[in-house]
mmCIF file of C-alpha atoms in Angstrom:
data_model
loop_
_atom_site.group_PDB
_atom_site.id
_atom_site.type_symbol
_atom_site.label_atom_id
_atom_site.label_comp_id
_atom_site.label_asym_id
_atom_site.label_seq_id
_atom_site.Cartn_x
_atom_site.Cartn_y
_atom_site.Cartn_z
ATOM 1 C CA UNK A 1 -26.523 165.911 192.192
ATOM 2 C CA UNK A 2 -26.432 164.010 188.947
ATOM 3 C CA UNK A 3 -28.547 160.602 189.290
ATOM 4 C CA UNK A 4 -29.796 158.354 186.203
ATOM 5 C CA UNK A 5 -33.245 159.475 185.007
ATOM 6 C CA UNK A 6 -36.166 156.659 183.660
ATOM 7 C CA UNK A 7 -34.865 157.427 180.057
ATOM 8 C CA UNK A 8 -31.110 156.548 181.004
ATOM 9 C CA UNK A 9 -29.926 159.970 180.718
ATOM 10 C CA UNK A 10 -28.497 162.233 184.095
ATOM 11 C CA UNK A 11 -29.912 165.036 185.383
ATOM 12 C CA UNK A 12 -28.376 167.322 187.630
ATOM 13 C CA UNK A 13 -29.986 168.293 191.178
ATOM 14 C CA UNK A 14 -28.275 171.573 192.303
ATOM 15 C CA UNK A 15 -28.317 170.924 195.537
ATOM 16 C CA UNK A 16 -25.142 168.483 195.160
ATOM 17 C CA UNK A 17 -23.885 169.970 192.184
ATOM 18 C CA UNK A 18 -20.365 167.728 192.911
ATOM 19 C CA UNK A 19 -21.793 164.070 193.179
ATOM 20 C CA UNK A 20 -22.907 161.751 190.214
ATOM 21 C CA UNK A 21 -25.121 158.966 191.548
ATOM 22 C CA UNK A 22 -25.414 156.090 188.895
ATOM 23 C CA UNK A 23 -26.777 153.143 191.993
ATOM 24 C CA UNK A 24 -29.322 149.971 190.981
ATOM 25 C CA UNK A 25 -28.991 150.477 187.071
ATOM 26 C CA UNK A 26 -27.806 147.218 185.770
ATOM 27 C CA UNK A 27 -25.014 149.300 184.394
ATOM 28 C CA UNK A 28 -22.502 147.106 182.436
ATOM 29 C CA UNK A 29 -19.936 149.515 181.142
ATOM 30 C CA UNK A 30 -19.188 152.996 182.584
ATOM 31 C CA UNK A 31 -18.134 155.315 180.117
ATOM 32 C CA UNK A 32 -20.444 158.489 181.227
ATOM 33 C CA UNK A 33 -18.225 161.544 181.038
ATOM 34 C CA UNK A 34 -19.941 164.847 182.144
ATOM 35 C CA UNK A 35 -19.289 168.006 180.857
ATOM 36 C CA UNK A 36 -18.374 169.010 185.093
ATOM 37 C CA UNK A 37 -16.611 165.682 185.468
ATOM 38 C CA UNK A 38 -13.624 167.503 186.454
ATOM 39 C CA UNK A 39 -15.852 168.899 189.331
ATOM 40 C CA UNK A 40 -17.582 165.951 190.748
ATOM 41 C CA UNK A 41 -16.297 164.194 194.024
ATOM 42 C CA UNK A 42 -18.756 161.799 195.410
ATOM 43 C CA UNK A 43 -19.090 159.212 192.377
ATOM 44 C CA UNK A 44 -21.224 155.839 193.326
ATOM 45 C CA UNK A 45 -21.521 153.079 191.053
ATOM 46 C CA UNK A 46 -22.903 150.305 193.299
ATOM 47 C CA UNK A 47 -24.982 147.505 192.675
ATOM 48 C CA UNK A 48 -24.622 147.336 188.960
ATOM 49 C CA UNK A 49 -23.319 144.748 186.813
ATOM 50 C CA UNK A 50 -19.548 146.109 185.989
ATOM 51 C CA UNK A 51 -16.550 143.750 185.801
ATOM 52 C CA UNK A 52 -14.436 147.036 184.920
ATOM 53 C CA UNK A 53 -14.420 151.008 185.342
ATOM 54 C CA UNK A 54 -13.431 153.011 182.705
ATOM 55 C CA UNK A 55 -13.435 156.312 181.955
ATOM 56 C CA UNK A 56 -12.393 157.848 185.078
ATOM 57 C CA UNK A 57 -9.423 159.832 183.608
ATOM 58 C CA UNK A 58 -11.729 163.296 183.284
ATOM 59 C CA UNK A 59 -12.502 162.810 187.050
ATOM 60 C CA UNK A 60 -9.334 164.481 188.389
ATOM 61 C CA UNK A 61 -10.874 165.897 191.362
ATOM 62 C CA UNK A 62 -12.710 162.781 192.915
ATOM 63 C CA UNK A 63 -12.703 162.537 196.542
ATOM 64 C CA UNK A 64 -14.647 159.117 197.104
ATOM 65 C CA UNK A 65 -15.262 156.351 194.872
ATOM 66 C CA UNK A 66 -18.097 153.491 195.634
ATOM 67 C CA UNK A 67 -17.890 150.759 193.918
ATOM 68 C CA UNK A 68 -19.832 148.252 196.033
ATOM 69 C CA UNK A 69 -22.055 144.952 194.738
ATOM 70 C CA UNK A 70 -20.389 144.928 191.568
ATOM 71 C CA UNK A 71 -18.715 142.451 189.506
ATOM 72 C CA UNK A 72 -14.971 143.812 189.477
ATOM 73 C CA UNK A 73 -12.290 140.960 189.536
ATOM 74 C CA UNK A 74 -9.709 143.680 189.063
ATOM 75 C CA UNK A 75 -9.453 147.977 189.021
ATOM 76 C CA UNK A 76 -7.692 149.825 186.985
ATOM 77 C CA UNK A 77 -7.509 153.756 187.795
ATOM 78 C CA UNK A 78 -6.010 156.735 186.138
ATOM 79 C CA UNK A 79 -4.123 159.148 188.361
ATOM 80 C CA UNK A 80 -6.533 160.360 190.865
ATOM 81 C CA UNK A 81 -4.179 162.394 193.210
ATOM 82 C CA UNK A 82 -7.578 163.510 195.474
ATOM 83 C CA UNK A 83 -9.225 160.139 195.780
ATOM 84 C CA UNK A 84 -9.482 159.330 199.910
ATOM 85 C CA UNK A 85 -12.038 157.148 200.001
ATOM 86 C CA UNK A 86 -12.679 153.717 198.043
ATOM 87 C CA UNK A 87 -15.488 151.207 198.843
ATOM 88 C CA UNK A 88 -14.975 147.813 196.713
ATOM 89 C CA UNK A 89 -17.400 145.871 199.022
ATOM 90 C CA UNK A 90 -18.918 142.717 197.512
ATOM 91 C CA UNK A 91 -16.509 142.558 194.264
ATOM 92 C CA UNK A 92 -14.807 139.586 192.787
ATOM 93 C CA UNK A 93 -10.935 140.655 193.628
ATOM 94 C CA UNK A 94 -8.473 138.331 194.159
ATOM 95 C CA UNK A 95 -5.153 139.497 193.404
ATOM 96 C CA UNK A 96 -4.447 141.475 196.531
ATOM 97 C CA UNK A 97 -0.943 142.596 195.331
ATOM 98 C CA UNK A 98 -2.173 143.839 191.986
ATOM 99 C CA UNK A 99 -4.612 145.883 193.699
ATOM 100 C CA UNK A 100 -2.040 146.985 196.205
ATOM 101 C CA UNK A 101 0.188 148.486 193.404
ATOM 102 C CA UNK A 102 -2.768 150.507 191.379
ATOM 103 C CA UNK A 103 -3.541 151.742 194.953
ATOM 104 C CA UNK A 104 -0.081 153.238 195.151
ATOM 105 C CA UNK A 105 0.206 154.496 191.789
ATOM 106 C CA UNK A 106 -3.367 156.073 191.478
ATOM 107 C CA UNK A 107 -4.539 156.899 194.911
ATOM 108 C CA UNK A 108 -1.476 158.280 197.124
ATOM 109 C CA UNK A 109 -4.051 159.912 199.629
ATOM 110 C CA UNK A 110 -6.246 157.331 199.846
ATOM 111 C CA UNK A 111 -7.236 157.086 203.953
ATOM 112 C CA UNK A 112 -10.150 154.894 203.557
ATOM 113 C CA UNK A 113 -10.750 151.164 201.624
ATOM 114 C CA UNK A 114 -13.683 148.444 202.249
ATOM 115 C CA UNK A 115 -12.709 144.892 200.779
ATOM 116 C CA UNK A 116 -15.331 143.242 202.807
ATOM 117 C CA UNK A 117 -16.630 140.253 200.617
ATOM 118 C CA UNK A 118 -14.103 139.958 198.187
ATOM 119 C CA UNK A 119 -11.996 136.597 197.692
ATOM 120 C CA UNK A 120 -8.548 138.711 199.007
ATOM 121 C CA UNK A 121 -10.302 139.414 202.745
ATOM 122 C CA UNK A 122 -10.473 136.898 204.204
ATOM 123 C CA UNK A 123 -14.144 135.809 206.211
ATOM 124 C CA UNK A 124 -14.484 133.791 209.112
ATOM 125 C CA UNK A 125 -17.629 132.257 207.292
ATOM 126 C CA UNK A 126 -16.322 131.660 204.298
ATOM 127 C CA UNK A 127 -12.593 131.142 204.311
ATOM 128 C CA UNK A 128 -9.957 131.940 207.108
ATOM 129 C CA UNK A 129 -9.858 132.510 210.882
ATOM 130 C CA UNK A 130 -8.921 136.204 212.807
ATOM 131 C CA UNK A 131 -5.226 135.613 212.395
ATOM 132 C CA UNK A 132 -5.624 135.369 208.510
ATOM 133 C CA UNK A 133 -7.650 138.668 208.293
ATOM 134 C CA UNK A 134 -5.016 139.953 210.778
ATOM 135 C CA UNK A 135 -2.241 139.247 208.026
ATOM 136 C CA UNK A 136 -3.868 140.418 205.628
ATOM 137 C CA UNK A 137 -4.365 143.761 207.322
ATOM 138 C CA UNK A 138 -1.204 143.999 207.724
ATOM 139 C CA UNK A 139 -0.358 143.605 204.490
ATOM 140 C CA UNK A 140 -2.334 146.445 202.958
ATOM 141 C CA UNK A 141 -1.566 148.638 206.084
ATOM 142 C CA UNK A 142 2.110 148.483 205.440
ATOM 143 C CA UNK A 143 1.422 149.328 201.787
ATOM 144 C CA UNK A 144 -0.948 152.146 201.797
ATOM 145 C CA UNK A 145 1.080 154.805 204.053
ATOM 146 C CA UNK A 146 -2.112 157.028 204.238
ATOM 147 C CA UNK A 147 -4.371 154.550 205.512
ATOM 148 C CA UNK A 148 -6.345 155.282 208.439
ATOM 149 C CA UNK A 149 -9.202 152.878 207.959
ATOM 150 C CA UNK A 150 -9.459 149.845 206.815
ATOM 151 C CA UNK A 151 -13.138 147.743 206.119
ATOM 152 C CA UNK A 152 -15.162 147.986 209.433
ATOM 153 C CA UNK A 153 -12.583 149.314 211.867
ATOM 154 C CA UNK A 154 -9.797 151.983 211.857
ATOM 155 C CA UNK A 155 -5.688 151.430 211.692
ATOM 156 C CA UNK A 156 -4.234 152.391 214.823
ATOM 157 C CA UNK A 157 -1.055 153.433 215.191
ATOM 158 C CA UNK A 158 0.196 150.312 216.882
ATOM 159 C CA UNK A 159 -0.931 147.987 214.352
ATOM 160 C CA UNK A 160 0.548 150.071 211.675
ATOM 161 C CA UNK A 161 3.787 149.963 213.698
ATOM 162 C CA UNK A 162 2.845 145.698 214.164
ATOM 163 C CA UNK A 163 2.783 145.897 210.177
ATOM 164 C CA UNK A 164 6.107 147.202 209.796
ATOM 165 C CA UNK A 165 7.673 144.892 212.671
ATOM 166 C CA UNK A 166 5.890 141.842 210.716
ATOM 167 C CA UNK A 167 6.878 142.751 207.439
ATOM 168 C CA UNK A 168 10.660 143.085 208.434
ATOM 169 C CA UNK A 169 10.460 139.588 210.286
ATOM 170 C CA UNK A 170 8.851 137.796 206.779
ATOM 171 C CA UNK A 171 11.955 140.186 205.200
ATOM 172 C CA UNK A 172 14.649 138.771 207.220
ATOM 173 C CA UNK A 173 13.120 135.263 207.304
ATOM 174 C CA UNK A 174 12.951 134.988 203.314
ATOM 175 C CA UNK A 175 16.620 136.092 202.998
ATOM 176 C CA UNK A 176 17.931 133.880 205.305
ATOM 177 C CA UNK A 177 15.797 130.631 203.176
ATOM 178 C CA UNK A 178 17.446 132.027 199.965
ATOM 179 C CA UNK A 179 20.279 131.345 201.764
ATOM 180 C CA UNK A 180 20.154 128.119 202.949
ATOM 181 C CA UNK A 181 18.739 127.268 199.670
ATOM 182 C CA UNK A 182 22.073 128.672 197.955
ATOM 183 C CA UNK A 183 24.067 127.244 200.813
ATOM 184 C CA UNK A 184 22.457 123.375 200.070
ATOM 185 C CA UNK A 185 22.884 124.009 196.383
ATOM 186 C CA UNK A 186 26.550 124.806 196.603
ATOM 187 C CA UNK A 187 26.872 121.505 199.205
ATOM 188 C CA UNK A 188 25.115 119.073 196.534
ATOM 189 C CA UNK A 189 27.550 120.317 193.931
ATOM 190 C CA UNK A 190 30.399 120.113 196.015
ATOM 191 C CA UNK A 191 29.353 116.625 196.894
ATOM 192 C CA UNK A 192 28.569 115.378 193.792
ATOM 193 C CA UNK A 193 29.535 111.960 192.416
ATOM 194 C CA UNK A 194 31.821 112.280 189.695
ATOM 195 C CA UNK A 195 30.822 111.134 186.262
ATOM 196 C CA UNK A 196 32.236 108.208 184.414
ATOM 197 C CA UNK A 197 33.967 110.574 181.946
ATOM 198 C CA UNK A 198 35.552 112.142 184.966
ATOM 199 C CA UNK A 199 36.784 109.320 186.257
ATOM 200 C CA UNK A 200 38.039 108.082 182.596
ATOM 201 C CA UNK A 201 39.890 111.168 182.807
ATOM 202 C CA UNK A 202 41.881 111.028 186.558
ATOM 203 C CA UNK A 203 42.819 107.130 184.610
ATOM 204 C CA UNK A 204 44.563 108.683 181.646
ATOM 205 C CA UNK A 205 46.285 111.212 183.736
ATOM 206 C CA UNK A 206 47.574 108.469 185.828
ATOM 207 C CA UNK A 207 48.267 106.636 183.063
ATOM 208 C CA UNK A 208 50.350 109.124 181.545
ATOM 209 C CA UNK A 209 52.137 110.515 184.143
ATOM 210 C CA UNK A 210 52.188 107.933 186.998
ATOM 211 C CA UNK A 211 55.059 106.120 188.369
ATOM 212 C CA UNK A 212 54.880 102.402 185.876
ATOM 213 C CA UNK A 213 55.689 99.297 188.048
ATOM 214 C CA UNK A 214 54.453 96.862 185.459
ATOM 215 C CA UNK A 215 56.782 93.905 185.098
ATOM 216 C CA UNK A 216 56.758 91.702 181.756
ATOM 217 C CA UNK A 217 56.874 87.510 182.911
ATOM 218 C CA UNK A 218 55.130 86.193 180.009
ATOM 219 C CA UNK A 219 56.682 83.476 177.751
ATOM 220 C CA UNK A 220 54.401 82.728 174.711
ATOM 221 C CA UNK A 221 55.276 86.321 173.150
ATOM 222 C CA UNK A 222 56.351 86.492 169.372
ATOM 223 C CA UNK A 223 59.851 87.841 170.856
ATOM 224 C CA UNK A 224 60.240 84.589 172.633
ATOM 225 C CA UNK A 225 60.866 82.489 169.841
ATOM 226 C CA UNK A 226 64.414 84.557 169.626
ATOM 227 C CA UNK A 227 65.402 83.452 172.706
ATOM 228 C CA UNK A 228 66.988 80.481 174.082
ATOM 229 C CA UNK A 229 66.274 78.608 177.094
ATOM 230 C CA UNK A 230 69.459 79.495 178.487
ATOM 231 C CA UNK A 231 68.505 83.184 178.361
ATOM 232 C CA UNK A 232 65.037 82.907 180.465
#
């Protein structure tokens, strides 16, 4: 095992020759690269001070990643096609979809995530009720295929199969508001008052090519002064 000695270096206990243990050191910036990174799989960073993880790319083999009590708003991992287990417990994330996508990219085995006290999981204490943290499940159920548990309880094959039903309902809803909202749009243009130029326009084409009835009674024009009385 590989744990942080008083002088800030690592030293290696070979009874766990495949874990790095880096826990409780006020760590700010990870950027500790082993000559047997490729090797380890058990890497814990918890309770330090980091608001990102870098570094990780010569960790190709890592099986489970802890990153608990930490100051992460955000992760950002390199391919890591054996990671199974991530713990981001007590973080500052709040982008839930952002997360979701990394997730898919980086960890396509990954069977195991903790979110607990993290502005995207929602808390009975803090903000939300069970249906919200029901949702939400079934949000990042639906995303991560592999998933079998999620914060303090497992996914069971019904509410995986409730996240796919849900997700197809919020599918079919949203298309048929994009609809409607097309549908209105096309009625308030069809509907629309016509502007003064239009209507300008429907007079000269009336004027030009409408039937005239206008009938000239007047007296007083210039042309009257060639006629006689007898002639009116």
């Amino acid at each position: 095992m590989l744990t942080v000695s008083e002088d800030g270096y690592t030293k290696q206990n070979n009874n766990d020759p495949d874990s790095l243990l880096l826990v409780g050191q006020d760590i700010t910036e990870f950027n500790i690269a082993p000559n047997n990174a490729q090797y380890i799989k058990h890497l814990d960073l918890s309770y330090n001070l980091l608001e990102k993880v870098e570094g990780l790319q010569r960790f190709v083999g890592l099986r489970e990643l802890i990153l608990d009590n930490n100051m992460l708003s955000e992760i950002q991992l390199p391919l890591l096609p054996f990671l199974h287990t991530l713990s981001l417990n007590k973080n500052r994330v709040h982008d839930l979809d952002k997360l979701l996508s990394t997730l898919c990219k980086c960890a396509p085995r990954l069977d195991y995530l903790s979110l607990l006290g993290n502005p995207v999981c929602p808390n009975e204490l803090m903000h939300g009720d069970e249906e919200d943290y029901q949702n939400y499940r079934y949000t990042v159920i639906n995303r991560l295929k592999c998933l079998k548990f999620l914060d303090s309880r497992p996914v069971s094959a019904t509410e995986r199969s409730d996240a796919q039903s849900r997700v197809k309902i919020v599918q079919v809803v949203k298309a048929l508001q994009e609809d409607i909202c097309i549908e209105e749009s096309l009625d308030l243009l069809a509907g629309a008052e016509t502007t003064p130029l239009d209507k300008n326009q429907d007079m000269v084409q009336r004027a030009g090519f409408g039937k005239r009835s206008y009938k000239y009674k007047g007296k007083n024009s210039e042309g009257n002064k060639f006629i006689s009385n007898d002639d009116l």
